[in-house]
C-alpha positions as semicolon CSV with decimal commas, in nm:
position;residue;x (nm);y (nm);z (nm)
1;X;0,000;0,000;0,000
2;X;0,155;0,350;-0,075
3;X;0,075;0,687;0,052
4;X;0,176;0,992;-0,087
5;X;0,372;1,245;0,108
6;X;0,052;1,479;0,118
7;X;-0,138;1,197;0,291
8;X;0,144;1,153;0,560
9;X;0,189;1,484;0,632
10;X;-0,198;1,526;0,679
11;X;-0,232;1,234;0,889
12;X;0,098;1,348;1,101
13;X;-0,015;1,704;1,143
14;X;-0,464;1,543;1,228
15;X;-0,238;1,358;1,522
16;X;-0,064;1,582;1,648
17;X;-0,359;1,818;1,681
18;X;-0,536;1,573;1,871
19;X;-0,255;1,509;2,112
20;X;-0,217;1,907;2,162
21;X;-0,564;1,909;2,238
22;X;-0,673;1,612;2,461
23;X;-0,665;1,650;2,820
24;X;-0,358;1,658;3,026
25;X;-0,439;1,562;3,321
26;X;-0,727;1,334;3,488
27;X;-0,878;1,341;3,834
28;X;-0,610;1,286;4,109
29;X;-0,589;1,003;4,242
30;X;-0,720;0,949;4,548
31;X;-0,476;0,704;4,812
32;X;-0,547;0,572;5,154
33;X;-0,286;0,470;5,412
34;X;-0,330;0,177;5,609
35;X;-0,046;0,119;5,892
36;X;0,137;-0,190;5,990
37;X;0,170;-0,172;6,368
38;X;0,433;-0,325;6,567
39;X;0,363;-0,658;6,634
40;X;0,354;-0,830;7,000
41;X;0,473;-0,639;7,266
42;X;0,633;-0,327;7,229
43;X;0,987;-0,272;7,487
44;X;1,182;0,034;7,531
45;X;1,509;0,054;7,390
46;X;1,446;-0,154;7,141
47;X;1,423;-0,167;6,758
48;X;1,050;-0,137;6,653
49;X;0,907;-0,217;6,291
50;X;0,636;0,014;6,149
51;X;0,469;-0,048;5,811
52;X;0,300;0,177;5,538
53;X;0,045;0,036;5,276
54;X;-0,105;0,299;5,053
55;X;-0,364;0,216;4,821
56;X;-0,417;0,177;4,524
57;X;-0,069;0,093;4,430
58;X;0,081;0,407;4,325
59;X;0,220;0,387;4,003
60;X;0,433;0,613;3,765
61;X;0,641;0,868;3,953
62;X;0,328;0,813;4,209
63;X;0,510;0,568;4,247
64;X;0,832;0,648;4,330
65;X;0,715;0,921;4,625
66;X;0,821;0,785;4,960
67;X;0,572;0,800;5,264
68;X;0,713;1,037;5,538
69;X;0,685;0,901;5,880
70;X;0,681;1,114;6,184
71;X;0,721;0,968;6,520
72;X;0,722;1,124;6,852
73;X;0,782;0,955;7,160
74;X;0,641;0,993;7,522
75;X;0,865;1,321;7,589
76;X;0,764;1,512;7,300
77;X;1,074;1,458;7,075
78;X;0,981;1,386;6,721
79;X;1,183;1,140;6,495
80;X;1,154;1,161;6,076
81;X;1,190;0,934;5,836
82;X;1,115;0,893;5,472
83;X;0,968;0,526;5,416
84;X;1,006;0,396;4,984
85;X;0,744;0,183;4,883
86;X;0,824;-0,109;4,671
87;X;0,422;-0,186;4,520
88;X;0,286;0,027;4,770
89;X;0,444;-0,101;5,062
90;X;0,739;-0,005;5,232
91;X;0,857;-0,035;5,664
92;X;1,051;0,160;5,872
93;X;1,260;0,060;6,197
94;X;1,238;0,271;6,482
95;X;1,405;0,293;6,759
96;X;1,229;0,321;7,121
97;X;1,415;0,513;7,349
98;X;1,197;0,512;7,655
99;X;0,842;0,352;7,777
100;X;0,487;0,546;7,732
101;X;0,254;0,611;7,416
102;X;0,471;0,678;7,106
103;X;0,211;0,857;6,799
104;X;0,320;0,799;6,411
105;X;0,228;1,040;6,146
106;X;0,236;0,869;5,786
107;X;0,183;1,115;5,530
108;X;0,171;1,033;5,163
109;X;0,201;1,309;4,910
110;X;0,246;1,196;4,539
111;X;0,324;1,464;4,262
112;X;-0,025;1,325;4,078
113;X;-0,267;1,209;4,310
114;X;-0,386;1,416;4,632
115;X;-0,226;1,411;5,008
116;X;-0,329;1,165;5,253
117;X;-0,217;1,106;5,568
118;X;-0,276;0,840;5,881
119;X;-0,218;0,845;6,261
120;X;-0,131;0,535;6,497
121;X;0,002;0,509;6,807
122;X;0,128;0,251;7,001
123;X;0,276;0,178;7,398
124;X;0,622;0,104;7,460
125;X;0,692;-0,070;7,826
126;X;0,985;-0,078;8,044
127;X;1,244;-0,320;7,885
128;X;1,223;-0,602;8,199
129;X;1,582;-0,567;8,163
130;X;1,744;-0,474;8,505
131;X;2,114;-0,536;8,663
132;X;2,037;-0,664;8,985
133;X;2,187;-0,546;9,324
């Protein structure tokens, strides 16, 4: 089948039109957090695992955002991390300095989709651990 160079250049020019006038963007996205707690119980001065799920599985440079984690522990002091997600999911490990209620603030915050963010908290006790007399 041939096509003249008219009839190429007309088709070439019709599509790129169309692509300079679709849409550019669709609706953001709209992601949920769900949070991994620690698991069992929960000691001070000791290495604690927190999880991030967000859903739908980002995708694209969605994809690629990490989930920022904010922890602060029973005296105030606040702790930051950035968790990357590998299909979604991704896990931070925490360190617990002392016992009492410890709060975690995952936010998400992809370049395409809107903001969402998710509070936990969980209780660290006293490590058990003690050098008698």
């Amino acid at each position: 089948m041939n096509f003249s160079r008219g009839t190429l250049t007309v088709a070439a020019l019709a599509g790129a039109a169309a692509l300079a006038l679709a849409p550019t963007a669709t609706a953001a996205t709209t992601y949920q957090i769900n949070v991994v707690p620690p698991i069992g119980t929960v000691r001070a001065n000791n290495l604690v695992t927190l999880g991030a799920l967000v859903t739908p599985t980002p995708t694209g440079t969605d994809g690629t955002t990490p989930v920022e984690l904010e922890l602060t522990d029973p005296s105030g002091d606040v702790t930051a991390r950035s968790i990357p997600l590998t299909l979604g999911a991704g896990t931070a490990a925490i360190r617990t300095h002392e016992a009492g209620r410890y709060t975690a603030v995952f936010t998400f915050a992809p370049p395409n989709g809107e903001p969402t963010e998710t509070t936990t908290e969980f209780d660290a006790v006293g490590s058990g651990l003690g050098l008698g007399s």
